[in-house]
Amino acid sequence: MFKLAPSRHTAELIAFVVGEMLVRNVTLFASNNSNKTSATLAPSGPEIGLSEDLSPYIPMFKSVRQNASKFDILHFHTDFFLEETRQILRDKKAAMAVTTHGLIIGRIYQLGFEYNTIPLISISNDQRVHVEGHPNWIATVHHGLPKDLYKFIEHPQVEAGKGPYLAFLGRFHKDKRPDLAIEIAVKAGIRLKLAASKFGAKDKYVEKILKMIDEHKDMVEFVGELNDKQKNDFLGNAIASIFPIEWTEPFGLVLIESMACGTPVIARRRGSVPEIVNEGVSGTLFDTIEEAVEAAKKASQFDRSAVRNEFEMRFTSDIMAENYEKVYNKMISELNNERKN
């Protein structure tokens, strides 16, 4: 179970933002230690985050089912489903929609859930391509962030005697490829700053990254984990952020965080990246290291106000909330028509 509050976990951050934007009459089912919200908070158990043990979620799903008739729509932000979810869908006491934030819908197969009946909302069109079977996709709603969460930095501040830098923000994981970010920066001859969430036991890949940082300490700096204010300065003062992912990520939130600061992105052409990055306006797409190196050398040529405008026109929380509201109205209307027949 997740704690609902602005955080580094995308799913609960987006659920929190949607709840804040749709303040008419929203109830949020979340962990007991969730932060203050404009919605009505329904504490539903301890915070457990990502876990293979789904049992702590059972009381929450039971509570949702028991109270379903009080709501017009039930919007789930979960990538797994229990027997209670099956019953909620069949009860038809409220319209139902599910935003899935990853590519792990295989869990539904494991639980024997006929997920082709669940109204699913994708977070990118590309996300749909990588899901097996025949899911019931009803809409795509891109993530959005509050317009004032990150301030626009038109002129990055250059540290005295150090020169400009590239930024990498993400986990030290082979899917995120910070090693590739280091290689690109070194070959381009441009400094690199890496910010990453705290890691526990250092596996071989993490050890590899730390060794690379040490080997190139004159050009590469690890700044640790950052809050939103620190991320604003970190991303906003970079000439570009590097997003060299290895996997088909359904939506990279760091892409729009960078755009919000006015910083163009140099992103690998994988997953939803081409759908999010307007090449030549908000960033550059690459397939090879050589292409990324050339993009890094030209990063300062981007119009940073155009990058920020791309964020404001496509990826604010207002736009996201409007799109979700359209989905809600459609689902409620369809359920009402079904009840009449």
Short mmCIF file of C-alpha atoms in Angstrom, two decimals:
data_model
loop_
_atom_site.label_atom_id
_atom_site.label_comp_id
_atom_site.label_asym_id
_atom_site.label_seq_id
_atom_site.Cartn_x
_atom_site.Cartn_y
_atom_site.Cartn_z
CA MET A 1 0.00 0.00 0.00
CA PHE A 2 1.34 3.36 -0.97
CA LYS A 3 1.54 6.61 0.94
CA LEU A 4 -0.33 9.29 -0.97
CA ALA A 5 1.80 12.41 -1.15
CA PRO A 6 4.14 14.06 -3.61
CA SER A 7 6.99 11.56 -3.81
CA ARG A 8 9.42 9.77 -6.09
CA HIS A 9 6.92 6.95 -6.79
CA THR A 10 5.00 7.90 -9.93
CA ALA A 11 1.76 5.97 -9.31
CA GLU A 12 0.91 7.53 -5.95
CA LEU A 13 2.15 10.95 -7.05
CA ILE A 14 -0.26 10.94 -9.99
CA ALA A 15 -3.12 9.61 -7.84
CA PHE A 16 -2.44 12.41 -5.35
CA VAL A 17 -2.36 15.09 -8.07
CA VAL A 18 -5.60 13.83 -9.65
CA GLY A 19 -7.26 13.94 -6.23
CA GLU A 20 -6.04 17.49 -5.68
CA MET A 21 -7.27 18.71 -9.07
CA LEU A 22 -10.71 17.05 -8.85
CA VAL A 23 -11.64 18.45 -5.45
CA ARG A 24 -15.41 18.34 -5.91
CA ASN A 25 -15.95 15.25 -3.77
CA VAL A 26 -13.02 12.85 -3.83
CA THR A 27 -12.16 10.05 -1.40
CA LEU A 28 -8.62 8.64 -1.49
CA PHE A 29 -8.00 5.14 -0.19
CA ALA A 30 -4.35 5.00 0.86
CA SER A 31 -1.98 4.07 3.68
CA ASN A 32 -2.52 5.29 7.23
CA ASN A 33 0.48 7.65 7.15
CA SER A 34 -0.53 9.56 4.01
CA ASN A 35 -0.03 13.31 4.05
CA LYS A 36 -2.71 15.97 4.11
CA THR A 37 -4.86 16.11 1.00
CA SER A 38 -7.74 18.27 -0.24
CA ALA A 39 -9.74 15.08 -0.71
CA THR A 40 -11.25 12.91 2.02
CA LEU A 41 -8.61 10.42 3.10
CA ALA A 42 -9.70 6.87 3.89
CA PRO A 43 -6.78 5.30 5.82
CA SER A 44 -6.60 1.70 4.68
CA GLY A 45 -3.59 0.05 6.31
CA PRO A 46 0.19 0.30 6.65
CA GLU A 47 2.46 1.58 3.90
CA ILE A 48 4.13 -1.39 2.19
CA GLY A 49 5.05 0.03 -1.22
CA LEU A 50 5.92 -2.48 -3.92
CA SER A 51 5.55 -5.97 -2.49
CA GLU A 52 4.80 -9.45 -3.75
CA ASP A 53 2.57 -9.96 -0.71
CA LEU A 54 -0.82 -8.53 -1.64
CA SER A 55 -2.62 -9.54 1.57
CA PRO A 56 -2.34 -6.09 3.23
CA TYR A 57 -4.42 -4.70 0.36
CA ILE A 58 -7.40 -6.98 1.02
CA PRO A 59 -8.98 -4.79 3.76
CA MET A 60 -8.69 -1.74 1.49
CA PHE A 61 -10.39 -3.47 -1.43
CA LYS A 62 -13.12 -4.76 0.88
CA SER A 63 -13.69 -1.25 2.17
CA VAL A 64 -13.90 0.10 -1.37
CA ARG A 65 -16.47 -2.55 -2.26
CA GLN A 66 -18.56 -1.92 0.86
CA ASN A 67 -18.68 1.80 0.10
CA ALA A 68 -18.93 1.57 -3.69
CA SER A 69 -22.52 2.79 -3.88
CA LYS A 70 -21.45 6.12 -2.34
CA PHE A 71 -19.39 6.99 -5.40
CA ASP A 72 -20.07 7.79 -9.04
CA ILE A 73 -16.78 6.30 -10.17
CA LEU A 74 -14.02 4.17 -8.69
CA HIS A 75 -10.60 4.96 -10.14
CA PHE A 76 -7.86 2.46 -9.31
CA HIS A 77 -4.14 3.13 -9.67
CA THR A 78 -3.02 -0.46 -9.16
CA ASP A 79 -1.27 -3.00 -11.36
CA PHE A 80 -2.83 -5.99 -9.62
CA PHE A 81 -6.32 -7.16 -8.84
CA LEU A 82 -7.85 -9.30 -6.13
CA GLU A 83 -11.11 -11.23 -5.91
CA GLU A 84 -12.70 -8.15 -4.35
CA THR A 85 -11.91 -6.18 -7.50
CA ARG A 86 -13.68 -8.77 -9.59
CA GLN A 87 -16.74 -8.39 -7.38
CA ILE A 88 -16.60 -4.58 -7.53
CA LEU A 89 -16.72 -4.73 -11.31
CA ARG A 90 -19.62 -7.19 -11.29
CA ASP A 91 -21.62 -5.32 -8.62
CA LYS A 92 -21.97 -2.30 -10.92
CA LYS A 93 -22.63 -0.02 -7.95
CA ALA A 94 -20.30 2.58 -9.47
CA ALA A 95 -18.50 3.13 -12.74
CA MET A 96 -14.96 1.79 -12.67
CA ALA A 97 -11.70 2.64 -14.41
CA VAL A 98 -8.10 1.56 -13.85
CA THR A 99 -4.91 3.42 -14.68
CA THR A 100 -2.07 0.96 -14.94
CA HIS A 101 1.34 2.57 -14.45
CA GLY A 102 3.62 -0.21 -15.62
CA LEU A 103 3.91 -3.28 -17.80
CA ILE A 104 3.11 -5.86 -15.13
CA ILE A 105 -0.45 -6.72 -16.07
CA GLY A 106 0.76 -10.32 -16.10
CA ARG A 107 -0.19 -10.39 -12.40
CA ILE A 108 -3.81 -10.32 -13.50
CA TYR A 109 -3.27 -13.53 -15.46
CA GLN A 110 -1.76 -15.13 -12.36
CA LEU A 111 -4.88 -14.27 -10.38
CA GLY A 112 -7.17 -15.59 -13.07
CA PHE A 113 -8.83 -12.23 -13.69
CA GLU A 114 -10.57 -11.78 -17.01
CA TYR A 115 -8.93 -8.41 -17.50
CA ASN A 116 -10.35 -7.89 -20.96
CA THR A 117 -13.46 -6.67 -19.13
CA ILE A 118 -11.68 -4.08 -16.96
CA PRO A 119 -11.86 -0.51 -18.30
CA LEU A 120 -8.15 0.31 -18.55
CA ILE A 121 -6.56 3.73 -19.00
CA SER A 122 -3.08 3.76 -20.52
CA ILE A 123 -0.53 6.43 -19.61
CA SER A 124 0.83 6.40 -23.18
CA ASN A 125 -0.24 4.88 -26.47
CA ASP A 126 3.01 2.95 -26.59
CA GLN A 127 2.15 1.22 -23.31
CA ARG A 128 -0.66 -0.62 -25.07
CA VAL A 129 1.67 -2.15 -27.66
CA HIS A 130 3.56 -4.18 -25.06
CA VAL A 131 0.59 -5.75 -23.25
CA GLU A 132 -0.48 -9.21 -24.32
CA GLY A 133 -4.04 -10.32 -24.97
CA HIS A 134 -6.99 -8.03 -25.63
CA PRO A 135 -7.25 -5.50 -22.82
CA ASN A 136 -10.21 -3.15 -22.67
CA TRP A 137 -8.38 0.13 -23.26
CA ILE A 138 -10.80 3.06 -23.01
CA ALA A 139 -8.45 6.07 -23.11
CA THR A 140 -4.89 7.33 -22.90
CA VAL A 141 -4.15 10.03 -20.35
CA HIS A 142 -0.62 11.34 -20.13
CA HIS A 143 0.81 12.23 -16.74
CA GLY A 144 0.78 15.86 -15.70
CA LEU A 145 2.41 17.97 -13.00
CA PRO A 146 1.26 21.17 -11.27
CA LYS A 147 2.25 24.14 -13.40
CA ASP A 148 4.01 25.85 -10.51
CA LEU A 149 5.78 22.76 -9.11
CA TYR A 150 8.95 23.61 -11.03
CA LYS A 151 9.99 27.13 -11.97
CA PHE A 152 11.28 27.90 -15.43
CA ILE A 153 15.03 28.60 -15.55
CA GLU A 154 15.84 30.43 -18.77
CA HIS A 155 19.55 30.88 -18.12
CA PRO A 156 21.27 27.97 -16.35
CA GLN A 157 23.77 29.07 -13.73
CA VAL A 158 27.29 27.87 -14.45
CA GLU A 159 29.46 27.06 -11.45
CA ALA A 160 32.65 29.09 -11.41
CA GLY A 161 35.52 27.26 -13.04
CA LYS A 162 33.46 24.16 -13.83
CA GLY A 163 31.49 24.85 -16.99
CA PRO A 164 28.02 23.56 -17.98
CA TYR A 165 26.74 20.10 -17.10
CA LEU A 166 24.33 17.39 -18.21
CA ALA A 167 21.88 15.88 -15.71
CA PHE A 168 20.81 12.29 -15.09
CA LEU A 169 17.89 11.72 -12.72
CA GLY A 170 16.82 8.15 -12.00
CA ARG A 171 17.57 4.90 -10.23
CA PHE A 172 20.93 3.19 -10.51
CA HIS A 173 19.40 0.30 -12.42
CA LYS A 174 20.25 -1.38 -15.71
CA ASP A 175 16.84 -0.34 -17.09
CA LYS A 176 17.78 3.32 -16.58
CA ARG A 177 21.37 2.96 -17.88
CA PRO A 178 23.28 5.59 -15.87
CA ASP A 179 26.43 3.91 -17.21
CA LEU A 180 25.38 5.03 -20.68
CA ALA A 181 24.82 8.57 -19.42
CA ILE A 182 28.37 8.60 -18.06
CA GLU A 183 29.78 7.27 -21.32
CA ILE A 184 27.91 9.89 -23.35
CA ALA A 185 29.05 12.76 -21.13
CA VAL A 186 32.68 11.66 -21.10
CA LYS A 187 32.77 11.28 -24.90
CA ALA A 188 31.10 14.66 -25.33
CA GLY A 189 33.57 16.27 -22.94
CA ILE A 190 30.76 17.74 -20.83
CA ARG A 191 30.36 17.36 -17.08
CA LEU A 192 27.64 15.06 -15.76
CA LYS A 193 25.73 15.20 -12.49
CA LEU A 194 23.78 12.13 -11.41
CA ALA A 195 20.93 12.19 -8.91
CA ALA A 196 19.42 8.91 -7.77
CA SER A 197 17.20 7.53 -5.04
CA LYS A 198 18.80 5.85 -2.09
CA PHE A 199 19.83 2.27 -2.71
CA GLY A 200 20.15 -0.52 -0.19
CA ALA A 201 22.52 -3.40 -0.74
CA LYS A 202 24.89 -2.50 -3.54
CA ASP A 203 24.46 -5.07 -6.30
CA LYS A 204 27.01 -5.57 -9.07
CA TYR A 205 25.42 -2.96 -11.31
CA VAL A 206 25.39 -0.29 -8.61
CA GLU A 207 29.00 -1.13 -7.81
CA LYS A 208 29.81 -0.70 -11.51
CA ILE A 209 28.24 2.77 -11.56
CA LEU A 210 30.02 3.88 -8.40
CA LYS A 211 33.31 2.67 -9.87
CA MET A 212 32.67 4.60 -13.10
CA ILE A 213 31.89 7.74 -11.09
CA ASP A 214 35.16 7.37 -9.21
CA GLU A 215 37.14 6.73 -12.40
CA HIS A 216 35.77 9.92 -13.97
CA LYS A 217 35.49 12.03 -10.81
CA ASP A 218 36.86 15.08 -12.61
CA MET A 219 33.81 15.04 -14.90
CA VAL A 220 31.15 13.01 -13.11
CA GLU A 221 29.48 13.88 -9.79
CA PHE A 222 26.90 11.94 -7.76
CA VAL A 223 24.64 14.33 -5.83
CA GLY A 224 22.38 11.76 -4.11
CA GLU A 225 18.60 11.88 -3.68
CA LEU A 226 16.79 15.19 -4.23
CA ASN A 227 13.52 16.79 -3.16
CA ASP A 228 11.41 18.87 -5.58
CA LYS A 229 13.24 22.15 -4.82
CA GLN A 230 16.61 20.50 -5.30
CA LYS A 231 15.39 18.79 -8.48
CA ASN A 232 14.32 22.17 -9.85
CA ASP A 233 17.82 23.58 -9.41
CA PHE A 234 19.46 20.34 -10.55
CA LEU A 235 17.47 19.97 -13.78
CA GLY A 236 16.96 23.67 -14.44
CA ASN A 237 20.65 24.55 -14.37
CA ALA A 238 21.65 21.69 -16.68
CA ILE A 239 22.06 22.32 -20.40
CA ALA A 240 20.18 19.06 -20.98
CA SER A 241 18.99 15.99 -19.12
CA ILE A 242 19.95 12.53 -20.35
CA PHE A 243 17.36 9.74 -20.47
CA PRO A 244 19.17 6.66 -21.87
CA ILE A 245 16.65 3.99 -20.85
CA GLU A 246 17.05 0.33 -21.79
CA TRP A 247 13.42 -0.74 -21.36
CA THR A 248 10.09 0.22 -22.95
CA GLU A 249 9.11 2.66 -20.22
CA PRO A 250 5.40 3.54 -20.50
CA PHE A 251 5.94 7.13 -19.28
CA GLY A 252 9.13 8.71 -17.99
CA LEU A 253 8.08 11.39 -15.52
CA VAL A 254 11.58 12.87 -15.47
CA LEU A 255 11.06 13.89 -19.10
CA ILE A 256 8.29 16.33 -18.23
CA GLU A 257 10.03 17.39 -15.02
CA SER A 258 12.96 18.48 -17.17
CA MET A 259 10.68 20.25 -19.65
CA ALA A 260 8.97 22.09 -16.80
CA CYS A 261 12.35 23.57 -15.87
CA GLY A 262 12.97 24.56 -19.49
CA THR A 263 15.70 21.96 -19.91
CA PRO A 264 15.72 19.92 -23.15
CA VAL A 265 16.06 16.16 -22.95
CA ILE A 266 18.42 13.84 -24.79
CA ALA A 267 16.42 10.63 -24.74
CA ARG A 268 16.82 7.16 -26.17
CA ARG A 269 14.18 6.21 -28.71
CA ARG A 270 12.51 3.55 -26.58
CA GLY A 271 8.99 2.98 -25.29
CA SER A 272 6.87 6.11 -25.02
CA VAL A 273 9.78 8.54 -25.44
CA PRO A 274 8.93 9.56 -29.06
CA GLU A 275 5.36 10.17 -27.93
CA ILE A 276 6.43 12.53 -25.14
CA VAL A 277 9.45 14.32 -26.60
CA ASN A 278 8.75 16.69 -29.49
CA GLU A 279 12.04 16.25 -31.32
CA GLY A 280 13.75 19.52 -32.13
CA VAL A 281 11.49 21.43 -29.73
CA SER A 282 11.71 19.80 -26.30
CA GLY A 283 14.66 17.54 -26.95
CA THR A 284 16.58 15.13 -29.16
CA LEU A 285 16.00 11.40 -29.66
CA PHE A 286 18.91 9.04 -30.19
CA ASP A 287 19.53 5.42 -31.14
CA THR A 288 23.32 5.33 -30.87
CA ILE A 289 25.87 6.72 -28.44
CA GLU A 290 27.36 8.78 -31.26
CA GLU A 291 24.01 10.48 -31.86
CA ALA A 292 23.66 11.21 -28.14
CA VAL A 293 27.17 12.68 -27.98
CA GLU A 294 26.41 15.04 -30.88
CA ALA A 295 23.10 16.01 -29.26
CA ALA A 296 24.88 16.82 -26.00
CA LYS A 297 27.30 19.11 -27.80
CA LYS A 298 24.39 21.02 -29.37
CA ALA A 299 22.10 21.06 -26.32
CA SER A 300 22.66 24.74 -25.52
CA GLN A 301 21.15 25.69 -28.89
CA PHE A 302 17.60 24.83 -27.74
CA ASP A 303 15.09 27.58 -27.04
CA ARG A 304 14.40 26.89 -23.37
CA SER A 305 11.18 28.92 -23.37
CA ALA A 306 9.87 26.63 -26.14
CA VAL A 307 10.76 23.62 -23.99
CA ARG A 308 8.80 25.06 -21.06
CA ASN A 309 5.90 25.90 -23.38
CA GLU A 310 5.77 22.27 -24.52
CA PHE A 311 5.26 21.28 -20.88
CA GLU A 312 2.55 23.89 -20.31
CA MET A 313 0.65 22.95 -23.47
CA ARG A 314 0.74 19.18 -22.94
CA PHE A 315 1.75 17.99 -19.49
CA THR A 316 0.26 20.10 -16.70
CA SER A 317 -1.95 18.60 -14.01
CA ASP A 318 -4.84 20.77 -15.24
CA ILE A 319 -4.70 19.07 -18.63
CA MET A 320 -4.40 15.63 -17.03
CA ALA A 321 -7.38 16.28 -14.75
CA GLU A 322 -9.52 17.51 -17.65
CA ASN A 323 -8.74 14.36 -19.61
CA TYR A 324 -9.55 12.12 -16.65
CA GLU A 325 -12.81 13.96 -16.10
CA LYS A 326 -13.81 13.25 -19.70
CA VAL A 327 -13.16 9.55 -19.07
CA TYR A 328 -15.17 9.64 -15.83
CA ASN A 329 -18.17 11.24 -17.52
CA LYS A 330 -18.04 8.68 -20.32
CA MET A 331 -17.88 5.73 -17.89
CA ILE A 332 -20.70 7.10 -15.72
CA SER A 333 -22.89 7.67 -18.77
CA GLU A 334 -22.25 4.14 -20.07
CA LEU A 335 -23.08 2.60 -16.68
CA ASN A 336 -26.31 4.61 -16.42
CA ASN A 337 -27.35 3.48 -19.90
CA GLU A 338 -26.53 -0.12 -19.00
CA ARG A 339 -28.70 0.10 -15.88
CA LYS A 340 -31.64 1.38 -17.94
CA ASN A 341 -31.48 -1.56 -20.36
#
